[in-house]
Short mmCIF file of C-alpha atoms in Angstrom, two decimals:
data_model
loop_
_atom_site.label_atom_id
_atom_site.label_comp_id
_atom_site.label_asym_id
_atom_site.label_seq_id
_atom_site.Cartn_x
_atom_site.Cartn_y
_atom_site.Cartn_z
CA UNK O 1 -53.65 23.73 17.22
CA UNK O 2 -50.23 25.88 17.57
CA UNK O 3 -49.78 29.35 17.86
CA UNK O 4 -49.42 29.35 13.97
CA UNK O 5 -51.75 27.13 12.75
CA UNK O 6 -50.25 27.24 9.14
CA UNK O 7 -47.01 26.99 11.27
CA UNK O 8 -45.35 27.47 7.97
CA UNK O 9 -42.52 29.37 9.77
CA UNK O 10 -40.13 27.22 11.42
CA UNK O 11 -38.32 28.44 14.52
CA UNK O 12 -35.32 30.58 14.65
CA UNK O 13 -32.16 27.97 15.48
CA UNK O 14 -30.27 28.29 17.93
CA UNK O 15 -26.65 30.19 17.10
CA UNK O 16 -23.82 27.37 18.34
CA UNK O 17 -21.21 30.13 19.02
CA UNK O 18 -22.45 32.01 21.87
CA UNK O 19 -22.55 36.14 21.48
CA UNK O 20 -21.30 36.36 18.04
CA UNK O 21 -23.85 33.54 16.70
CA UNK O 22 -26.89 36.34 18.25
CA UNK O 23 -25.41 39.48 16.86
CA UNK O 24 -24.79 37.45 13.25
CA UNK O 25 -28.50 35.67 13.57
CA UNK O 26 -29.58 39.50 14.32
CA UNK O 27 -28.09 41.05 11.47
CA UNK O 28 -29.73 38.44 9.15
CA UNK O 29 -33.21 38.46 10.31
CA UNK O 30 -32.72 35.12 12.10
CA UNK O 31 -34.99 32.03 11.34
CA UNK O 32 -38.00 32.24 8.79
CA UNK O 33 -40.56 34.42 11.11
CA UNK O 34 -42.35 37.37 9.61
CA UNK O 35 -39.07 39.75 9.16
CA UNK O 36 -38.30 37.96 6.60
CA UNK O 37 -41.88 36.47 4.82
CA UNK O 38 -40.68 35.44 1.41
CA UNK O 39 -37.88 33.87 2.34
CA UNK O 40 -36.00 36.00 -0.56
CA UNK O 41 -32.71 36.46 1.32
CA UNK O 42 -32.15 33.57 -0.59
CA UNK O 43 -32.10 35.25 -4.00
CA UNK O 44 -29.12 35.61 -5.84
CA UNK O 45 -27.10 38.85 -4.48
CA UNK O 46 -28.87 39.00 -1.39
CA UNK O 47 -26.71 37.10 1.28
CA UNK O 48 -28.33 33.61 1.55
CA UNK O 49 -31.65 33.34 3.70
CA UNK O 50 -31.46 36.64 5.73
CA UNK O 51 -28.30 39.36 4.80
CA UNK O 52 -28.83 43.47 3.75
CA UNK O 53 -32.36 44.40 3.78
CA UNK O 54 -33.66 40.77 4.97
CA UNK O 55 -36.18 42.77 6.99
CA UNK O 56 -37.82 43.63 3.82
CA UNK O 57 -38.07 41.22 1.14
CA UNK O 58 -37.85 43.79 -1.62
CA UNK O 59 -35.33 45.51 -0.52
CA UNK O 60 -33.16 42.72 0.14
CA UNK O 61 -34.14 42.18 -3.92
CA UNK O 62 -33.51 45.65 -5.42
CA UNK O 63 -31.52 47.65 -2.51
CA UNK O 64 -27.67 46.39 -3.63
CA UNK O 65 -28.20 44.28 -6.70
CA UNK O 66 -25.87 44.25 -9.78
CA UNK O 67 -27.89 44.17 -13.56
CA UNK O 68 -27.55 40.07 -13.35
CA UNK O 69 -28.39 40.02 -9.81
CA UNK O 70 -31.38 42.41 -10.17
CA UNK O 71 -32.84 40.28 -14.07
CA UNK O 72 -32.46 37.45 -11.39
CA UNK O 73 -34.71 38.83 -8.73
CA UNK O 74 -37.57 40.35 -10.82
CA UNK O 75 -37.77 36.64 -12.89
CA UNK O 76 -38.42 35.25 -9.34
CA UNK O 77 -41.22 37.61 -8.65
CA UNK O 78 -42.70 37.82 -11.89
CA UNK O 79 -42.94 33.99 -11.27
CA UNK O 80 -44.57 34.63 -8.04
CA UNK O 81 -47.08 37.15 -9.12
CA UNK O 82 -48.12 34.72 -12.03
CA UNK O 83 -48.37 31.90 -10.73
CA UNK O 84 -52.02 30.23 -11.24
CA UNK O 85 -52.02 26.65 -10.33
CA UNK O 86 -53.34 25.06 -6.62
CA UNK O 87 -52.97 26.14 -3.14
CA UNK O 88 -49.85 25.78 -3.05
CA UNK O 89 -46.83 26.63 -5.21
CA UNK O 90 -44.96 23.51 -5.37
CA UNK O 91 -41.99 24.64 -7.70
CA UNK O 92 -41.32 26.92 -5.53
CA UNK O 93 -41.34 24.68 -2.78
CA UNK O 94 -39.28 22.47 -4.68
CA UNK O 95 -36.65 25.16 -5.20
CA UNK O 96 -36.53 26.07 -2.03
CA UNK O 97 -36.20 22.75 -0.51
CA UNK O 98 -33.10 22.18 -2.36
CA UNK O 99 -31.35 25.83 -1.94
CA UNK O 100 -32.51 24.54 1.57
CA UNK O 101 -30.42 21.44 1.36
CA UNK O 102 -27.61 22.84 -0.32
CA UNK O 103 -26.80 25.00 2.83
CA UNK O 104 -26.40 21.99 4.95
CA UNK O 105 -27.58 21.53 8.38
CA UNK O 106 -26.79 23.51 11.79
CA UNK O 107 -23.56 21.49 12.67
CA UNK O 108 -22.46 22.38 9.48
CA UNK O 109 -23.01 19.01 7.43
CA UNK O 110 -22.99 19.23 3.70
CA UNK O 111 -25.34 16.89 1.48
CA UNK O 112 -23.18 14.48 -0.24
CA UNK O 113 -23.76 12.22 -3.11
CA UNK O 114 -24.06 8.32 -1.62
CA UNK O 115 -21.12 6.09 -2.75
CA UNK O 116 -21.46 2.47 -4.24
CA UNK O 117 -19.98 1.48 -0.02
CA UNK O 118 -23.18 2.96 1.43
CA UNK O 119 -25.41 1.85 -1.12
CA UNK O 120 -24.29 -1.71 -0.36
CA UNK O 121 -24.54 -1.25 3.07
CA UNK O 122 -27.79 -0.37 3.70
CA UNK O 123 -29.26 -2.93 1.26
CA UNK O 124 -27.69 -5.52 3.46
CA UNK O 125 -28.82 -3.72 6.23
CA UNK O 126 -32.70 -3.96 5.28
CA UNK O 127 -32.06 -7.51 3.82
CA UNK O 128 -31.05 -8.50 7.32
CA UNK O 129 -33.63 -6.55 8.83
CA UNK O 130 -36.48 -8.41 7.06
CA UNK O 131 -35.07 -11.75 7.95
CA UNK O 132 -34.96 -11.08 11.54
CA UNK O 133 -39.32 -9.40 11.65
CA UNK O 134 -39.79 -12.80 10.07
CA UNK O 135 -39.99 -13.42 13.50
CA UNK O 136 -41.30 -10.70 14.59
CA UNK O 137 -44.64 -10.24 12.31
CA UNK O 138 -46.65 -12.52 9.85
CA UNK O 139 -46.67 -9.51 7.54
CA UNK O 140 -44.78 -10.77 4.88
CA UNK O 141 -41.71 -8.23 3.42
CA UNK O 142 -43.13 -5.17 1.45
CA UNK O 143 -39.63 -3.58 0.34
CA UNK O 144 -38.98 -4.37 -3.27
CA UNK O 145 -36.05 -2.75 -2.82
CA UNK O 146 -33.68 -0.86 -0.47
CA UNK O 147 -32.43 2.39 -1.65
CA UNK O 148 -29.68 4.80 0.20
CA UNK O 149 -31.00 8.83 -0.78
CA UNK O 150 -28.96 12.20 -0.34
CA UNK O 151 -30.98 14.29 1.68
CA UNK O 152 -31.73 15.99 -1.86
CA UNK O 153 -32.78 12.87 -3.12
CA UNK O 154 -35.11 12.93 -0.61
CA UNK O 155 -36.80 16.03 -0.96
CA UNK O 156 -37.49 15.25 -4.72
CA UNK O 157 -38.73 11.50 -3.81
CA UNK O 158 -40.75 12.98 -1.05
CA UNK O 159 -42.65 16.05 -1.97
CA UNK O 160 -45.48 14.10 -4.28
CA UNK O 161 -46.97 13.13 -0.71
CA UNK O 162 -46.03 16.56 0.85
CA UNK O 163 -48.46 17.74 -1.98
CA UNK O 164 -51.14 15.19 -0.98
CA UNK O 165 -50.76 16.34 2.41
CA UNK O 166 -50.46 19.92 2.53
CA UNK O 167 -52.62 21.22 -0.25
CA UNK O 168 -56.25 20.53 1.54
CA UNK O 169 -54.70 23.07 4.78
CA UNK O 170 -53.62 25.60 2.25
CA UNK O 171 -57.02 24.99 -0.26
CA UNK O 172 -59.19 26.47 2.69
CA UNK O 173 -57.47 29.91 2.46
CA UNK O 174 -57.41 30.33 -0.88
CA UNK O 175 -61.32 29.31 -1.04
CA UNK O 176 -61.42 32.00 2.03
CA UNK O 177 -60.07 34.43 0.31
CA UNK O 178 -62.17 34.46 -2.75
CA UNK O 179 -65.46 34.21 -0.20
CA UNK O 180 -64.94 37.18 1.71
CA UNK O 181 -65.75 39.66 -0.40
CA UNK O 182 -69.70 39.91 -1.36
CA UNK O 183 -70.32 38.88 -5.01
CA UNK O 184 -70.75 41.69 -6.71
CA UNK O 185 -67.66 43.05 -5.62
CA UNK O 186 -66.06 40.03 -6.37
CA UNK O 187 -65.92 40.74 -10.35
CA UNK O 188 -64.44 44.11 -9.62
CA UNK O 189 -61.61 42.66 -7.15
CA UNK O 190 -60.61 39.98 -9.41
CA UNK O 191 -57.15 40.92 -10.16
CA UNK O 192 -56.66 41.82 -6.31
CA UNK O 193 -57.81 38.40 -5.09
CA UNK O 194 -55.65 36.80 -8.30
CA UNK O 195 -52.70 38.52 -6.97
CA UNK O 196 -53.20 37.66 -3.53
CA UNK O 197 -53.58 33.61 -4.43
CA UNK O 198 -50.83 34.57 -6.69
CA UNK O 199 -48.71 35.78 -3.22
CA UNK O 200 -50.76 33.18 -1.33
CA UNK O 201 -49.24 29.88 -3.52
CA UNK O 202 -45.99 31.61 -2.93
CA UNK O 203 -45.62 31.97 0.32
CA UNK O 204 -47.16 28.42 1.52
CA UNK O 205 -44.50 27.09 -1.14
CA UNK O 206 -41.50 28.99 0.28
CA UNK O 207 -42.36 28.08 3.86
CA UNK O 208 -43.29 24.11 2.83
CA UNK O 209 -40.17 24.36 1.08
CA UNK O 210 -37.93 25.76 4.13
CA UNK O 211 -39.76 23.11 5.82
CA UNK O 212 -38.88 20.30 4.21
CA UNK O 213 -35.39 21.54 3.39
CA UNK O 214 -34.49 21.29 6.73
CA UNK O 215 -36.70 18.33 7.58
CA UNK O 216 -34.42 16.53 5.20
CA UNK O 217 -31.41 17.15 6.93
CA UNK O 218 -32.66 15.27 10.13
CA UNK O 219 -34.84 12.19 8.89
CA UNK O 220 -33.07 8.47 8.41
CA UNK O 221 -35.57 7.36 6.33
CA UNK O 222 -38.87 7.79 3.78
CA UNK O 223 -41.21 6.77 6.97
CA UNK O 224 -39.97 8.76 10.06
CA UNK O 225 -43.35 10.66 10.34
CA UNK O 226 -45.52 7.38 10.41
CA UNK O 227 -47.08 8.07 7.05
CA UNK O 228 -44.99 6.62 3.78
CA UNK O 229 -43.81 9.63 1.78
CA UNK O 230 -41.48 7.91 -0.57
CA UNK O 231 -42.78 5.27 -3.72
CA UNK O 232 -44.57 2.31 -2.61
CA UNK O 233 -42.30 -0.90 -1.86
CA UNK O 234 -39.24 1.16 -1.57
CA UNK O 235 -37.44 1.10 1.49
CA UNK O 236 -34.37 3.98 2.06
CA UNK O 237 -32.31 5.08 4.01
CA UNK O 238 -29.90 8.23 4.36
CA UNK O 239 -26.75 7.24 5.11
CA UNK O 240 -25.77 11.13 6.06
CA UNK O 241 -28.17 11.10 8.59
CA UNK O 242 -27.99 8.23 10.22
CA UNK O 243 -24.11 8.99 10.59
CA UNK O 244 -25.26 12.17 12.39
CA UNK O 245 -27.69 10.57 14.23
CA UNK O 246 -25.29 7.75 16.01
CA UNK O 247 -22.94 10.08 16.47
CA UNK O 248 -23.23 10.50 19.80
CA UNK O 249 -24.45 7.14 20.83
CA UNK O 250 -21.52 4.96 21.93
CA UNK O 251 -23.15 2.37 19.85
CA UNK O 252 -21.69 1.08 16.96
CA UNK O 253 -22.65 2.48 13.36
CA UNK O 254 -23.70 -1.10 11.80
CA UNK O 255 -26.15 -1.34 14.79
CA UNK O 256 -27.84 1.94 14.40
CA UNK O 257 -27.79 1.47 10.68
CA UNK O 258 -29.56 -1.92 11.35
CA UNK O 259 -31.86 -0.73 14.09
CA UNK O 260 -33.19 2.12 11.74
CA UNK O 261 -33.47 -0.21 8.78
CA UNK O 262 -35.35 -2.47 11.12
CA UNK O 263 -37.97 0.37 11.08
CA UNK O 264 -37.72 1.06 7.64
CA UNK O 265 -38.71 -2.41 6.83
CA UNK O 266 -41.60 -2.61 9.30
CA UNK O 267 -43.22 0.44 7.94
CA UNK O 268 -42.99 -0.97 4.44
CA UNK O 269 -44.43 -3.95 5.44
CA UNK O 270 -47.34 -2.74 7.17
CA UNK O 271 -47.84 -0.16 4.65
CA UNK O 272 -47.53 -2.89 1.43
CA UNK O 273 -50.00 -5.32 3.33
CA UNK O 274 -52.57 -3.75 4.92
CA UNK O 275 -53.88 -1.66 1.36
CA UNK O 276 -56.09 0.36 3.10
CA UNK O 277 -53.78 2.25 5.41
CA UNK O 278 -52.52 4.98 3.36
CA UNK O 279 -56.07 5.79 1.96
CA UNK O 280 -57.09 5.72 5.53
CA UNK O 281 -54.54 8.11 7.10
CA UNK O 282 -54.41 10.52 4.12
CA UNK O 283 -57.94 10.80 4.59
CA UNK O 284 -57.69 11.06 7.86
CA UNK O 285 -55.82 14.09 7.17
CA UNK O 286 -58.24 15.55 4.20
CA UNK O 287 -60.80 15.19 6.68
CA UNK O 288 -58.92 17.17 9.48
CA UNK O 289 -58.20 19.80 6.74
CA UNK O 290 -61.59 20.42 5.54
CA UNK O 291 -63.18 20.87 9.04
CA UNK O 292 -60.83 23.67 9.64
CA UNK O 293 -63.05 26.97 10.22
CA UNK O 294 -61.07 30.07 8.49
CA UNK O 295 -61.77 33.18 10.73
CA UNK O 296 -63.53 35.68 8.02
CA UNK O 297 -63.49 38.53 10.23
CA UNK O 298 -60.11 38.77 10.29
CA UNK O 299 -59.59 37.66 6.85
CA UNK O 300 -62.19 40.47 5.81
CA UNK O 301 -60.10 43.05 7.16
CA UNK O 302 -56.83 41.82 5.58
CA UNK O 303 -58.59 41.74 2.01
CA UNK O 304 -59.89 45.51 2.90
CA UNK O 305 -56.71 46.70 4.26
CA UNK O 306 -54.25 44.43 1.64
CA UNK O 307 -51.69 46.96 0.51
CA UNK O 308 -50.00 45.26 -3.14
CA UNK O 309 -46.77 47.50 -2.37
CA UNK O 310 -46.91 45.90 1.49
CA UNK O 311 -47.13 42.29 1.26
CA UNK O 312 -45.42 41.22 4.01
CA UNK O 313 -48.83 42.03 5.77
CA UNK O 314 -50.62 39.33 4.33
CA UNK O 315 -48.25 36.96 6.06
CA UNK O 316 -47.64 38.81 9.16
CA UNK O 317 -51.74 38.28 9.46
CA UNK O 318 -51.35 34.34 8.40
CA UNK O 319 -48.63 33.71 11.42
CA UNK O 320 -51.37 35.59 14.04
CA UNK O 321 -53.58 33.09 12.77
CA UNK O 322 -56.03 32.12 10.85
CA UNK O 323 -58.25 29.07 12.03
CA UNK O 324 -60.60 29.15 14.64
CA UNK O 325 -60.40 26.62 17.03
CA UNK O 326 -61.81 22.85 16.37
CA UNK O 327 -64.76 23.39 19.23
CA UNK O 328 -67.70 21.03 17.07
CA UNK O 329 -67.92 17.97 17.78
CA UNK O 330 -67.11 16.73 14.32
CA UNK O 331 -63.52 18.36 13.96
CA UNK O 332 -62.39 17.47 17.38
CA UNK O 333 -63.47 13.61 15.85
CA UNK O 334 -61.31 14.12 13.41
CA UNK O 335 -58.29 15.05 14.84
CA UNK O 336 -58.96 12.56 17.42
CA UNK O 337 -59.44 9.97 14.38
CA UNK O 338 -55.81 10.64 12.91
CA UNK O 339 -54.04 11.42 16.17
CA UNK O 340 -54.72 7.38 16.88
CA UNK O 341 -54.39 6.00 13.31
CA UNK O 342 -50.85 7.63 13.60
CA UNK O 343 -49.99 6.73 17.07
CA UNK O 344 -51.64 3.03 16.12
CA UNK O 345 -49.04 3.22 12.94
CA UNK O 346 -46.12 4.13 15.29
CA UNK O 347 -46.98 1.83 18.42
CA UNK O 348 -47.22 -1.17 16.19
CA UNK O 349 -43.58 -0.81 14.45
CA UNK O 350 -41.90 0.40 17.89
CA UNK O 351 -43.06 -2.97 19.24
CA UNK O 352 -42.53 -5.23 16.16
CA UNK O 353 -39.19 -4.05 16.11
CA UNK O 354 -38.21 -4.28 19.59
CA UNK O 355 -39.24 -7.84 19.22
CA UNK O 356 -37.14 -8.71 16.40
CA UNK O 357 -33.95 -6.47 17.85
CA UNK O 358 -34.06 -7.25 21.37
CA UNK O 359 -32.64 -11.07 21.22
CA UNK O 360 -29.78 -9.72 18.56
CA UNK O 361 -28.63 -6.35 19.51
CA UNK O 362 -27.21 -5.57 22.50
CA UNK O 363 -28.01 -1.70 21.77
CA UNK O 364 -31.90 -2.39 21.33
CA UNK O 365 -33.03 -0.72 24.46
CA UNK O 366 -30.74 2.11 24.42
CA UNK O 367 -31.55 2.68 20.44
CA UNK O 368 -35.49 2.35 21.16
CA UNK O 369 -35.02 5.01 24.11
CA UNK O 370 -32.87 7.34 22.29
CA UNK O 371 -35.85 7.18 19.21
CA UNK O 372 -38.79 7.94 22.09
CA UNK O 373 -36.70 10.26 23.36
CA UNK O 374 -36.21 12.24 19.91
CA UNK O 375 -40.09 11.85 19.52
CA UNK O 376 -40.91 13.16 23.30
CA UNK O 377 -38.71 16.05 22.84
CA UNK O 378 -40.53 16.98 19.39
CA UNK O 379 -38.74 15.13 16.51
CA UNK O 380 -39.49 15.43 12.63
CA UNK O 381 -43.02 13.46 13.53
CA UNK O 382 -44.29 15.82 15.96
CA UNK O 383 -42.27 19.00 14.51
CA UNK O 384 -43.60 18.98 10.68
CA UNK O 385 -46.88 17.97 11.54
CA UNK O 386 -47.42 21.20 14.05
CA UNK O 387 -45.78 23.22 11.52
CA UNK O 388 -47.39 22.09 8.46
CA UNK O 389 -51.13 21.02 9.28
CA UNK O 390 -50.95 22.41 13.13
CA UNK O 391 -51.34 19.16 14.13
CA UNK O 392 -48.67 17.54 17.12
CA UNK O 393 -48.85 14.31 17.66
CA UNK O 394 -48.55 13.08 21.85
CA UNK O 395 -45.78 10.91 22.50
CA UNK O 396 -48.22 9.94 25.43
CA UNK O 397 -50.40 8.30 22.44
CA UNK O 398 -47.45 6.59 21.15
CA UNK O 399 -46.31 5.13 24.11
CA UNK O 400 -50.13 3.56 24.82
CA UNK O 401 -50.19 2.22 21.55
CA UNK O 402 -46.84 0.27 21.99
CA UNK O 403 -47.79 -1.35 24.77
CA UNK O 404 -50.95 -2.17 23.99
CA UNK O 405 -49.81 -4.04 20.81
CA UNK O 406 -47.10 -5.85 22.69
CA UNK O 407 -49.93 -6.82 25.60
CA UNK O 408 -51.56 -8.16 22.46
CA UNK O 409 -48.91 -10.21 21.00
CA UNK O 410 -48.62 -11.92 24.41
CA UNK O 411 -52.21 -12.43 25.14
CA UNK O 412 -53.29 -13.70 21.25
CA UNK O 413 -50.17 -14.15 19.57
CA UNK O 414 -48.35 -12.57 16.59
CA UNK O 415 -51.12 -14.00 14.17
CA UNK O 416 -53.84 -12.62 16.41
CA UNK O 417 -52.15 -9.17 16.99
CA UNK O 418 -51.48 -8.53 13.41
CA UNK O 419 -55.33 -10.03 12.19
CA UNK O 420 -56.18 -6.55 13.51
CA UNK O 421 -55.25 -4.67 10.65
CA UNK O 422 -57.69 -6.40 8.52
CA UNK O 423 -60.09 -3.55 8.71
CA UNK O 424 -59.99 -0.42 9.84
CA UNK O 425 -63.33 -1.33 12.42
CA UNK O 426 -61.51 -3.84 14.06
CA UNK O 427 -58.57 -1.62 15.32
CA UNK O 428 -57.90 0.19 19.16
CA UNK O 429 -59.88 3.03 19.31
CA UNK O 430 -58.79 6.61 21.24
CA UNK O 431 -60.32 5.11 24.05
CA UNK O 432 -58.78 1.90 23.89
CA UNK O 433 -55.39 3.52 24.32
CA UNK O 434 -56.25 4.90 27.30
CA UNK O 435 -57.51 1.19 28.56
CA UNK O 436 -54.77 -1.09 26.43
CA UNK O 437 -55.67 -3.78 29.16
CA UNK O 438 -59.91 -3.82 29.27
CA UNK O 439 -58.86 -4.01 25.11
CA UNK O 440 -56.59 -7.19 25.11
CA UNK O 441 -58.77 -9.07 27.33
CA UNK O 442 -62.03 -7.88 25.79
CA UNK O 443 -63.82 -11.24 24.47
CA UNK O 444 -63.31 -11.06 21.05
CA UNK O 445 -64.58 -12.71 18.07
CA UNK O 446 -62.79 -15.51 15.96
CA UNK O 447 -61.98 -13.86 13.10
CA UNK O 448 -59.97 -16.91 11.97
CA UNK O 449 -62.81 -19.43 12.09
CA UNK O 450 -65.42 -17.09 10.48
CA UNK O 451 -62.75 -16.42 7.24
CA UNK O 452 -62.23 -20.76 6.93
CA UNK O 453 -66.29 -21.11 7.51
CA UNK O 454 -66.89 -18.10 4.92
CA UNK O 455 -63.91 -19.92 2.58
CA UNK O 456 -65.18 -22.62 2.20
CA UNK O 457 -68.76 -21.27 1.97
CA UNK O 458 -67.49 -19.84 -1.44
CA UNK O 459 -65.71 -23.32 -2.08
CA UNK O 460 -68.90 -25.06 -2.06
CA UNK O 461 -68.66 -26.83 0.74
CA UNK O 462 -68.54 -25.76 5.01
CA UNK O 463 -67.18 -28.88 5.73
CA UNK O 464 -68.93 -28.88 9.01
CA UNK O 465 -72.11 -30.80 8.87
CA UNK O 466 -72.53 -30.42 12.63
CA UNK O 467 -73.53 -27.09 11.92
CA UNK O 468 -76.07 -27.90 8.98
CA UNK O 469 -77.61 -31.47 10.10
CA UNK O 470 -81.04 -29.68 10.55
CA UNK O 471 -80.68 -28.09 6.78
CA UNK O 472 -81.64 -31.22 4.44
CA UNK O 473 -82.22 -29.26 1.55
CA UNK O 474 -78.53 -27.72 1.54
CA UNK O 475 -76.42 -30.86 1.85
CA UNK O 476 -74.29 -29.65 -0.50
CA UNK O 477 -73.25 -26.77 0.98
CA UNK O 478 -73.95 -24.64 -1.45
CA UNK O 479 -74.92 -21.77 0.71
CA UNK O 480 -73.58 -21.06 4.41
CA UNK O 481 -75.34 -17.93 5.54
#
């Protein structure tokens, strides 16, 4: 688990011009930690994220506001305060994600609408891409289509999954913080504990949507985190980003955008073709989330000491933590369950695509290294999830699982590698990550030979008397149990 188990407050950036970038990130609050909860330095009037009074939400609303200004800020809370849906409130976060977007990334690039050029070029570039892991898989292509997104584009395409994801984290405080208190003070406390899910939705949506605002200005694509976030059979790209992202690689921009669409297109075809998956991985997820243990001691005495005119000390009490640690058995399990399902995800496109780039691109190996690296040095995968679910992926995991599946496509084949993913049962387990040999060479059953036997068993007919000569009575084949 991190330090902030919520981890819904990202870290402070770095300033990029030395002395002046510290004294200007200290007048503003710097990052999204607990000087500035609410993330209302955003409000209109009240100097972007951070500015006069960022320290204190409400002042930064009401301490140097003009009439517009100040009708502006008091919708925004009265929105807050009465909000009643889920966990988690995703307008908000939706809001917040784009006013996110709109202020462009840390070296100072702007969102952009994508031109008809880009558009074209990156459904050639995933056409391509499928043609060459014809080779590479027998997963046949699962993009529909091929799609170039904005980075705001992205957010709204996105945050449906987000939802999925996020929402069973946040559900077990708000069910905390309705159990606390014994029941027959609960009747008496009800618009306290309404206000507080009220404040609660609120702030999980402002820091999901700071989150994913500025997730969206480093991801190439709807898959980077191993788990598809954007409409089924669509495969995109952001052309932005991957412009950023090759920037600095000496290599030229067709190849990156080829390499990346490469992965694009191996994610959609795992995820189109093996229609378990998602389920499998979401749930993976749900099941993390529910296991979480809330501390109600320490929940207890923020209910007893909550203060409605102090607010920020409901979050400053979230960002000490929350969650006790996952010491039973069955929660460890868990995350132990979707740590591999992911890292089995990841492992299996790093290799399929190194496969189907290595013969064509002379930039393979210095592309694949430069993606590890960005994943061993905590990239949007490992980065969100901590931050989101307090969940980081090991790039140690990853790694295993990428060799193991390329030991595998030597040892049984690209059919016999990719026959894996016909069940969930019949995949590398934790264990088998940390053994990828004593796994490929394990005997293992024909799967092959028991579908044709059980095929034509439902055909009517084995066609393999050898194996029924001593059966007279079913000569027709009419049952091969």
């Amino acid at each position: 688990m991190s330090d902030t188990p919520f981890g819904f407050g990202l870290p402070p950036e770095e300033p990029d011009d030395g002395d002046e970038g510290k004294k200007k990130d200290q007048q503003s609050g710097g990052g999204q930690g607990p000087a500035n909860p609410f993330g209302f330095g955003g409000l209109p009037g009240a100097g972007g994220f951070g500015g006069p009074g960022a320290d204190n939400p409400f002042a930064a609303m009401f301490g140097s506001l003009n009439p517009t200004d100040l009708g502006a800020a008091f919708q925004q809370l009265g929105q807050m305060l009465s909000y009643e849906g889920g966990p988690v409130n995703w307008d908000m976060a939706k809001q917040i994600a784009r006013q996110t977007v709109s202020q462009g990334t840390a070296d100072g690039t702007k969102d952009a609408s994508v031109g008809p050029a880009e558009r074209t070029a990156v459904q050639e570039a995933v056409r391509l891409a499928d043609l060459w892991l014809d080779d590479a898989t027998s997963l046949p292509s699962g993009a529909g289509s091929a799609v170039a997104w904005s980075r705001a584009e992205w957010v709204e395409a996105t945050l449906p999954a987000w939802q999925e994801l996020v929402d069973p984290v946040a559900e077990r405080v708000g069910t905390a913080m309705g159990d606390v208190l014994p029941e027959e003070m609960q009747a008496m406390a009800g618009p306290l504990i309404g206000m507080m899910r009220s404040m609660g939705g609120a702030m999980f949506g402002t820091q999901i949507g700071q989150a994913v605002g500025v997730l969206a200005g480093e991801v190439v694509g709807s898959t980077d985190i191993g788990l598809p976030l954007g409409p089924v059979g669509k495969a995109a790209l952001l052309p932005i980003n991957i412009e950023t992202f090759g920037k600095d690689l000496s290599v030229p921009q067709e190849e990156v955008r080829l390499y990346l669409a490469l992965r694009e297109a191996a994610h959609q075809r795992l995820f189109a073709h093996v229609p378990w998956l998602r389920s499998h991985l979401f749930g993976a997820v749900d099941g993390y989330a529910r296991g979480i243990k809330v501390d109600t001691a320490k929940l207890e005495d923020v209910v007893g000491q909550f203060d409605p005119q102090n607010p920020e000390q409901l979050q400053d009490a979230l960002q000490q933590g929350m969650f006790q640690p996952e010491d039973t058995p069955e929660q460890k399990a868990a995350l132990a369950r979707l740590e591999t399902a992911l890292a089995l995800v990841e492992g299996w496109v790093d290799a399929v695509v190194h496969a189907a780039a290595k013969p064509r691109l002379s930039s393979a190996d210095a592309l694949r290294e430069t993606l590890r690296r960005r994943r061993a040095s905590g990239g949007p995968a490992e980065q969100t999830f901590a931050t989101l679910i307090g969940l980081e992926l090991r790039p140690r995991r990853l790694r295993d699982a990428s060799r193991l599946w390329a030991s595998l496509t030597d040892a049984r084949g690209v059919d016999g590698r990719d026959a894996l993913w016909h069940h969930p049962d019949m995949l590398p387990t934790a264990s088998d990550l940390d053994d990828p040999d004593g796994f490929v060479h394990r005997e293992q059953i024909d799967f092959s030979e028991l579908d044709k036997m059980l095929g034509e068993a439902a055909s009517g007919s084995t066609g393999k008397p050898d194996l029924r000569k001593d059966d007279k009575d079913d000569d027709k084949g009419d049952g091969a149990e």
